[in-house]
Amino acid sequence: MATHERPFGRCLEDFVVGDVLRHWPGKTITEADDHLFCLLTMNHHPLHIDERFAELATVHGRNVVVGNLVYSLVLGMSVPDVSGSAIANLEVNNLRHLYPTFHGDTIYAESTVLAVVPSRSKPDRGVVEVETRGYNQDGQEVVSFRRKVLVWRRDALPERPRPEPRDEASAT
Amino acid sequence: MATHERPFGRCLEDFVVGDVLRHWPGKTITEADDHLFCLLTMNHHPLHIDERFAELATVHGRNVVVGNLVYSLVLGMSVPDVSGSAIANLEVNNLRHLYPTFHGDTIYAESTVLAVVPSRSKPDRGVVEVETRGYNQDGQEVVSFRRKVLVWRRDALPERPRPEPRDEASAT
């Protein structure tokens, strides 16, 4: 028997330029998610929170999910494969909302490794650049962005703290 | 007596390069906001949602608010001054998380107009670029990003639909 650690993030050595990381699982964005996200982030654009406005005054005739929910969800989905054990998130570029997301659409994500650059000053780390894309259930690409992340080399990766088993005597 | 329309977004003519748009109000980011945002966006990084991990295994020794909540909040705060009547959001670049946000910090935002470019093909619109920054209660800049937005010229701006008063007879 063995103990299996769930992978969460990657070290510098685990990123290979050109590799595709297919994230899992996807998520359906509900109307409630969208409204909640908008209110939580003070984004009161009527395209997202006013059904009547969307019907009468927009191209699609219905509420479009706020772009930052789609972006943040896709980034969240990528964390276990990309940045779960990163030192820092450095920068996001080319964040583009390519196709609208509607209530009830389901979003999936994947990332391609664009660059792996070991640090010149600190031998225990390096910078990785990935392009992450979100798709809906029909395969339409809805969002894409490039992200630079500072990650550890494998031999510098800190261990994850886990709770120690309680001493049985002291638990009485 | 007059009817006053609350301003919400700007036309191309309302953006002047170099102008600063100071958004209002700010918002305190609570622990509940942060946890909710993380779960809503499937971002399970323990830096944000595991108090014990943050204490034992991170530089700050406490949970850091997830960057995309800070970014999305600051963007949301900018909507009434920047993109509330926009045609489309084109692209975000140079999104950087400059300083950590902790539970209980209060975030404010402002935007500087970087560029105003009338469309060459469509005379009713143009592209505006702004740099938006978020600050905490101590004036520390926590996030910044550049955003390109497609907006109407004033004479092409559609009217906002508002509900018509119900006919009294039909309301019985």
Coordinates of C-alpha atoms in Angstrom, one line a residue:
Chain A
M1 CA 0.0 0.0 0.0
A2 CA 1.1 3.6 -0.7
T3 CA 0.1 7.2 0.0
H4 CA -0.8 9.1 -3.1
E5 CA -0.5 12.9 -3.1
R6 CA -2.9 14.7 -5.4
P7 CA -0.8 16.8 -7.8
F8 CA -1.4 20.5 -7.3
G9 CA 0.6 22.8 -9.4
R10 CA 3.9 22.1 -11.2
C11 CA 7.6 22.7 -10.7
L12 CA 9.8 24.3 -13.3
E13 CA 11.0 20.9 -14.6
D14 CA 7.4 19.8 -15.1
F15 CA 6.7 22.4 -17.8
V16 CA 7.6 21.6 -21.4
V17 CA 7.2 24.2 -24.1
G18 CA 4.4 23.1 -26.4
D19 CA 2.7 20.8 -23.9
V20 CA -1.0 21.2 -23.5
L21 CA -2.5 20.8 -20.0
R22 CA -6.2 19.9 -20.2
H23 CA -7.9 21.0 -17.0
W24 CA -10.7 19.1 -15.3
P25 CA -13.6 19.4 -14.4
G26 CA -15.7 22.0 -16.3
K27 CA -18.5 24.0 -14.7
T28 CA -21.9 25.2 -15.9
I29 CA -22.3 28.9 -15.2
T30 CA -25.8 29.5 -13.7
E31 CA -27.8 32.7 -13.7
A32 CA -27.3 32.8 -9.9
D33 CA -23.5 32.6 -10.3
D34 CA -23.5 35.5 -12.7
H35 CA -25.7 37.8 -10.6
L36 CA -23.7 36.9 -7.5
F37 CA -20.4 37.6 -9.1
C38 CA -21.6 40.9 -10.5
L39 CA -22.8 42.1 -7.1
L40 CA -19.7 40.8 -5.3
T41 CA -17.5 42.7 -7.7
M42 CA -19.7 45.8 -7.9
N43 CA -20.1 45.4 -11.7
H44 CA -23.6 46.7 -12.3
H45 CA -23.6 46.7 -16.0
P46 CA -27.2 46.1 -17.1
L47 CA -26.0 43.7 -19.8
H48 CA -25.4 41.2 -16.9
I49 CA -28.0 42.0 -14.3
D50 CA -31.0 43.6 -16.1
E51 CA -33.0 41.0 -18.0
R52 CA -35.2 43.6 -19.6
F53 CA -32.3 45.8 -20.7
A54 CA -30.6 42.8 -22.3
E55 CA -33.8 42.0 -24.2
L56 CA -34.5 45.5 -25.5
A57 CA -31.1 47.1 -25.9
T58 CA -28.5 44.5 -26.7
V59 CA -27.3 42.5 -29.7
H60 CA -28.0 39.1 -28.1
G61 CA -31.3 40.0 -26.6
R62 CA -30.4 38.2 -23.3
N63 CA -28.0 38.6 -20.4
V64 CA -24.4 37.8 -21.2
V65 CA -22.3 36.4 -18.3
V66 CA -19.8 39.0 -17.1
G67 CA -16.4 38.5 -18.7
N68 CA -14.5 38.5 -15.4
L69 CA -16.5 35.5 -14.1
V70 CA -15.6 33.5 -17.2
Y71 CA -11.9 34.6 -17.0
S72 CA -11.7 34.0 -13.2
L73 CA -13.4 30.6 -13.5
V74 CA -11.0 29.5 -16.3
L75 CA -8.0 30.7 -14.3
G76 CA -9.3 28.9 -11.3
M77 CA -9.7 25.7 -13.3
S78 CA -6.0 26.0 -14.3
V79 CA -4.6 26.4 -10.8
P80 CA -4.2 22.6 -10.0
D81 CA -2.2 22.1 -13.3
V82 CA -0.3 25.4 -13.5
S83 CA 0.1 27.6 -10.4
G84 CA -1.0 25.5 -7.4
S85 CA 2.5 25.4 -6.0
A86 CA 3.8 28.7 -7.5
I87 CA 5.7 31.4 -5.7
A88 CA 3.9 34.2 -7.4
N89 CA 1.7 35.3 -10.2
L90 CA 3.6 37.9 -12.2
E91 CA 1.4 39.2 -15.0
V92 CA -1.5 38.5 -17.3
N93 CA -1.6 39.8 -20.9
N94 CA -3.7 39.5 -24.0
L95 CA -6.9 38.8 -21.9
R96 CA -9.6 38.7 -24.6
H97 CA -13.2 37.8 -24.4
L98 CA -13.8 36.1 -27.7
Y99 CA -17.4 34.8 -27.6
P100 CA -20.3 35.5 -25.3
T101 CA -21.2 33.2 -22.5
F102 CA -24.9 32.8 -21.6
H103 CA -26.6 31.5 -18.4
G104 CA -26.5 27.7 -18.6
D105 CA -23.4 27.4 -20.7
T106 CA -20.7 25.0 -19.5
I107 CA -17.0 26.1 -19.5
Y108 CA -13.9 23.9 -20.0
A109 CA -10.3 25.0 -20.0
E110 CA -6.8 24.1 -21.2
S111 CA -3.4 25.7 -21.2
T112 CA -0.4 25.5 -23.5
V113 CA 3.1 26.1 -22.2
L114 CA 4.7 29.0 -24.1
A115 CA 8.0 29.5 -22.3
V116 CA 10.1 28.1 -19.5
V117 CA 12.9 30.5 -18.3
P118 CA 15.1 29.5 -15.4
S119 CA 16.0 32.5 -13.2
R120 CA 19.5 33.9 -13.8
S121 CA 19.9 35.3 -10.3
K122 CA 18.1 32.6 -8.2
P123 CA 18.9 29.0 -9.0
D124 CA 15.9 27.6 -7.1
R125 CA 13.2 29.1 -9.4
G126 CA 12.1 30.2 -12.9
V127 CA 9.3 31.8 -14.8
V128 CA 6.8 29.9 -16.9
E129 CA 4.4 31.4 -19.4
V130 CA 1.2 29.7 -20.4
E131 CA -1.7 30.6 -22.7
T132 CA -4.9 29.5 -21.1
R133 CA -8.2 29.2 -23.1
G134 CA -11.8 28.6 -22.1
Y135 CA -14.3 26.8 -24.2
N136 CA -18.0 26.3 -24.0
Q137 CA -20.0 23.1 -24.5
D138 CA -20.0 23.6 -28.3
G139 CA -16.3 24.0 -28.5
Q140 CA -16.4 27.8 -29.0
E141 CA -13.4 29.6 -27.5
V142 CA -14.8 32.1 -25.1
V143 CA -11.8 33.6 -23.4
S144 CA -8.0 33.4 -23.7
F145 CA -5.1 35.0 -21.8
R146 CA -1.4 34.6 -21.3
R147 CA -0.1 34.3 -17.8
K148 CA 3.5 34.4 -16.3
V149 CA 4.0 32.5 -13.1
L150 CA 7.1 32.2 -10.9
V151 CA 7.6 28.6 -9.8
W152 CA 10.0 26.5 -7.8
R153 CA 12.5 24.0 -9.1
R154 CA 11.6 20.6 -7.8
D155 CA 14.4 20.4 -5.2
A156 CA 13.3 23.7 -3.7
L157 CA 9.6 22.9 -3.6
P158 CA 8.4 23.3 0.0
E159 CA 6.5 20.4 1.6
R160 CA 2.8 20.9 2.1
P161 CA 1.8 21.3 5.7
R162 CA -0.8 18.7 6.8
P163 CA -2.5 18.5 10.1
E164 CA -0.8 16.1 12.5
P165 CA -2.9 13.3 13.9
R166 CA -4.2 14.3 17.3
D167 CA -2.6 12.5 20.2
E168 CA -5.3 10.2 21.5
A169 CA -4.7 10.9 25.2
S170 CA -4.9 14.7 24.7
A171 CA -8.1 14.3 22.7
T172 CA -10.1 13.1 25.7
Chain B
M1 CA -38.0 70.9 -12.0
A2 CA -35.9 68.5 -14.2
T3 CA -35.2 64.8 -14.6
H4 CA -31.6 63.9 -13.9
E5 CA -30.0 60.8 -15.6
R6 CA -27.3 59.2 -13.5
P7 CA -24.1 59.1 -15.7
F8 CA -23.1 55.5 -16.6
G9 CA -20.2 55.1 -18.9
R10 CA -18.9 57.6 -21.4
C11 CA -19.0 58.4 -25.1
L12 CA -15.8 58.8 -27.2
E13 CA -16.0 62.6 -26.8
D14 CA -16.0 62.3 -23.0
F15 CA -12.6 60.7 -22.8
V16 CA -9.6 63.1 -22.7
V17 CA -6.1 61.7 -22.8
G18 CA -4.4 62.3 -19.4
D19 CA -7.7 62.7 -17.5
V20 CA -8.0 60.8 -14.3
L21 CA -11.4 59.3 -13.4
R22 CA -11.7 58.7 -9.7
H23 CA -14.2 56.0 -9.1
W24 CA -16.6 55.8 -6.1
P25 CA -17.4 54.1 -3.7
G26 CA -14.7 51.8 -2.4
K27 CA -15.4 48.4 -0.8
T28 CA -14.0 46.4 2.1
I29 CA -13.2 42.9 1.1
T30 CA -14.4 40.5 3.8
E31 CA -13.2 37.0 4.5
A32 CA -16.6 35.8 3.3
D33 CA -16.2 37.6 0.0
D34 CA -12.9 36.0 -0.6
H35 CA -14.0 32.4 0.2
L36 CA -17.2 32.8 -1.9
F37 CA -15.3 34.2 -4.9
C38 CA -12.7 31.3 -4.7
L39 CA -15.4 28.7 -4.6
L40 CA -17.5 30.4 -7.3
T41 CA -14.5 30.4 -9.6
M42 CA -13.1 27.0 -8.6
N43 CA -9.9 28.5 -7.4
H44 CA -8.9 26.2 -4.6
H45 CA -5.4 27.6 -3.9
P46 CA -4.8 27.1 -0.2
L47 CA -3.2 30.5 0.1
H48 CA -6.8 31.8 -0.2
I49 CA -9.0 29.2 1.4
D50 CA -6.8 27.3 4.0
E51 CA -6.1 29.4 7.1
R52 CA -3.7 26.9 8.5
F53 CA -1.7 26.5 5.2
A54 CA -1.4 30.3 5.0
E55 CA -0.1 30.4 8.6
L56 CA 2.4 27.6 8.3
A57 CA 3.6 27.8 4.6
T58 CA 3.4 31.3 3.3
V59 CA 5.4 34.5 3.5
H60 CA 2.6 36.6 5.0
G61 CA 1.4 34.0 7.5
R62 CA -2.3 34.6 6.7
N63 CA -4.7 34.3 3.8
V64 CA -4.2 36.6 0.9
V65 CA -7.3 37.6 -1.1
V66 CA -7.4 36.0 -4.5
G67 CA -6.0 38.3 -7.1
N68 CA -9.0 38.0 -9.4
L69 CA -11.4 39.2 -6.8
V70 CA -9.3 42.4 -6.4
Y71 CA -9.0 42.8 -10.2
S72 CA -12.7 42.1 -10.9
L73 CA -13.8 44.4 -8.1
V74 CA -11.6 47.3 -9.3
L75 CA -12.9 46.7 -12.9
G76 CA -16.4 46.6 -11.6
M77 CA -15.9 50.0 -9.8
S78 CA -14.7 51.5 -13.0
V79 CA -17.7 50.5 -15.1
P80 CA -19.9 53.6 -14.3
D81 CA -17.0 55.9 -15.4
V82 CA -15.5 53.9 -18.2
S83 CA -17.5 51.2 -19.9
G84 CA -21.1 51.5 -18.7
S85 CA -22.3 52.4 -22.2
A86 CA -19.6 50.7 -24.2
I87 CA -20.1 48.6 -27.3
A88 CA -17.5 46.0 -26.3
N89 CA -14.5 45.2 -24.1
L90 CA -11.6 44.5 -26.5
E91 CA -8.6 43.5 -24.4
V92 CA -6.9 43.7 -21.1
N93 CA -3.1 43.9 -20.8
N94 CA -0.4 44.4 -18.1
L95 CA -2.6 43.0 -15.4
R96 CA -0.4 43.0 -12.4
H97 CA -1.0 42.2 -8.7
L98 CA 1.4 44.6 -7.0
Y99 CA 0.7 44.2 -3.3
P100 CA -1.2 41.7 -1.3
T101 CA -4.8 42.3 -0.2
F102 CA -5.8 40.8 3.2
H103 CA -9.3 40.2 4.6
G104 CA -10.6 43.5 5.9
D105 CA -8.7 45.7 3.5
T106 CA -10.7 48.3 1.7
I107 CA -10.2 48.9 -2.0
Y108 CA -10.5 52.1 -4.0
A109 CA -10.0 52.6 -7.7
E110 CA -9.1 55.2 -10.4
S111 CA -8.5 55.2 -14.1
T112 CA -6.2 57.4 -16.4
V113 CA -7.1 57.8 -20.0
L114 CA -4.2 56.7 -22.2
A115 CA -5.5 56.9 -25.7
V116 CA -8.6 57.9 -27.7
V117 CA -8.7 56.5 -31.3
P118 CA -11.7 57.2 -33.5
S119 CA -12.5 54.2 -35.8
R120 CA -11.3 54.7 -39.4
S121 CA -14.0 52.4 -40.8
K122 CA -17.0 53.3 -38.7
P123 CA -17.6 56.9 -37.9
D124 CA -20.0 56.2 -35.0
R125 CA -17.4 54.7 -32.6
G126 CA -13.9 54.6 -31.4
V127 CA -11.5 52.8 -29.1
V128 CA -10.4 54.1 -25.7
E129 CA -7.6 52.8 -23.7
V130 CA -7.4 53.4 -19.9
E131 CA -5.1 52.3 -17.1
T132 CA -7.0 51.4 -14.0
R133 CA -5.4 51.1 -10.6
G134 CA -6.7 49.8 -7.3
Y135 CA -5.5 51.1 -3.9
N136 CA -6.0 49.9 -0.4
Q137 CA -6.9 52.0 2.6
D138 CA -3.2 52.9 3.2
G139 CA -2.8 54.1 -0.4
Q140 CA -0.8 51.0 -1.5
E141 CA -1.4 50.2 -5.1
V142 CA -2.6 46.6 -5.2
V143 CA -3.5 46.0 -8.8
S144 CA -3.2 47.7 -12.2
F145 CA -4.2 46.9 -15.7
R146 CA -4.7 48.5 -19.1
R147 CA -8.1 48.0 -20.8
K148 CA -9.2 48.8 -24.4
V149 CA -12.9 49.5 -24.8
L150 CA -15.0 50.2 -27.9
V151 CA -17.4 53.1 -27.3
W152 CA -20.0 55.1 -29.2
R153 CA -19.7 58.6 -30.3
R154 CA -22.3 60.8 -28.5
D155 CA -24.7 61.1 -31.5
A156 CA -24.8 57.3 -31.9
L157 CA -25.3 56.5 -28.3
P158 CA -28.5 54.4 -27.9
E159 CA -31.1 55.5 -25.4
R160 CA -31.5 53.5 -22.3
P161 CA -34.7 51.5 -22.2
R162 CA -36.8 52.3 -19.1
P163 CA -40.0 50.6 -18.1
E164 CA -43.1 52.5 -19.3
P165 CA -45.6 53.5 -16.6
R166 CA -48.4 50.9 -16.5
D167 CA -51.7 52.0 -18.0
E168 CA -53.9 52.4 -14.9
A169 CA -56.9 50.8 -16.6
S170 CA -55.0 47.7 -17.6
A171 CA -53.4 47.4 -14.2
T172 CA -56.7 46.6 -12.4

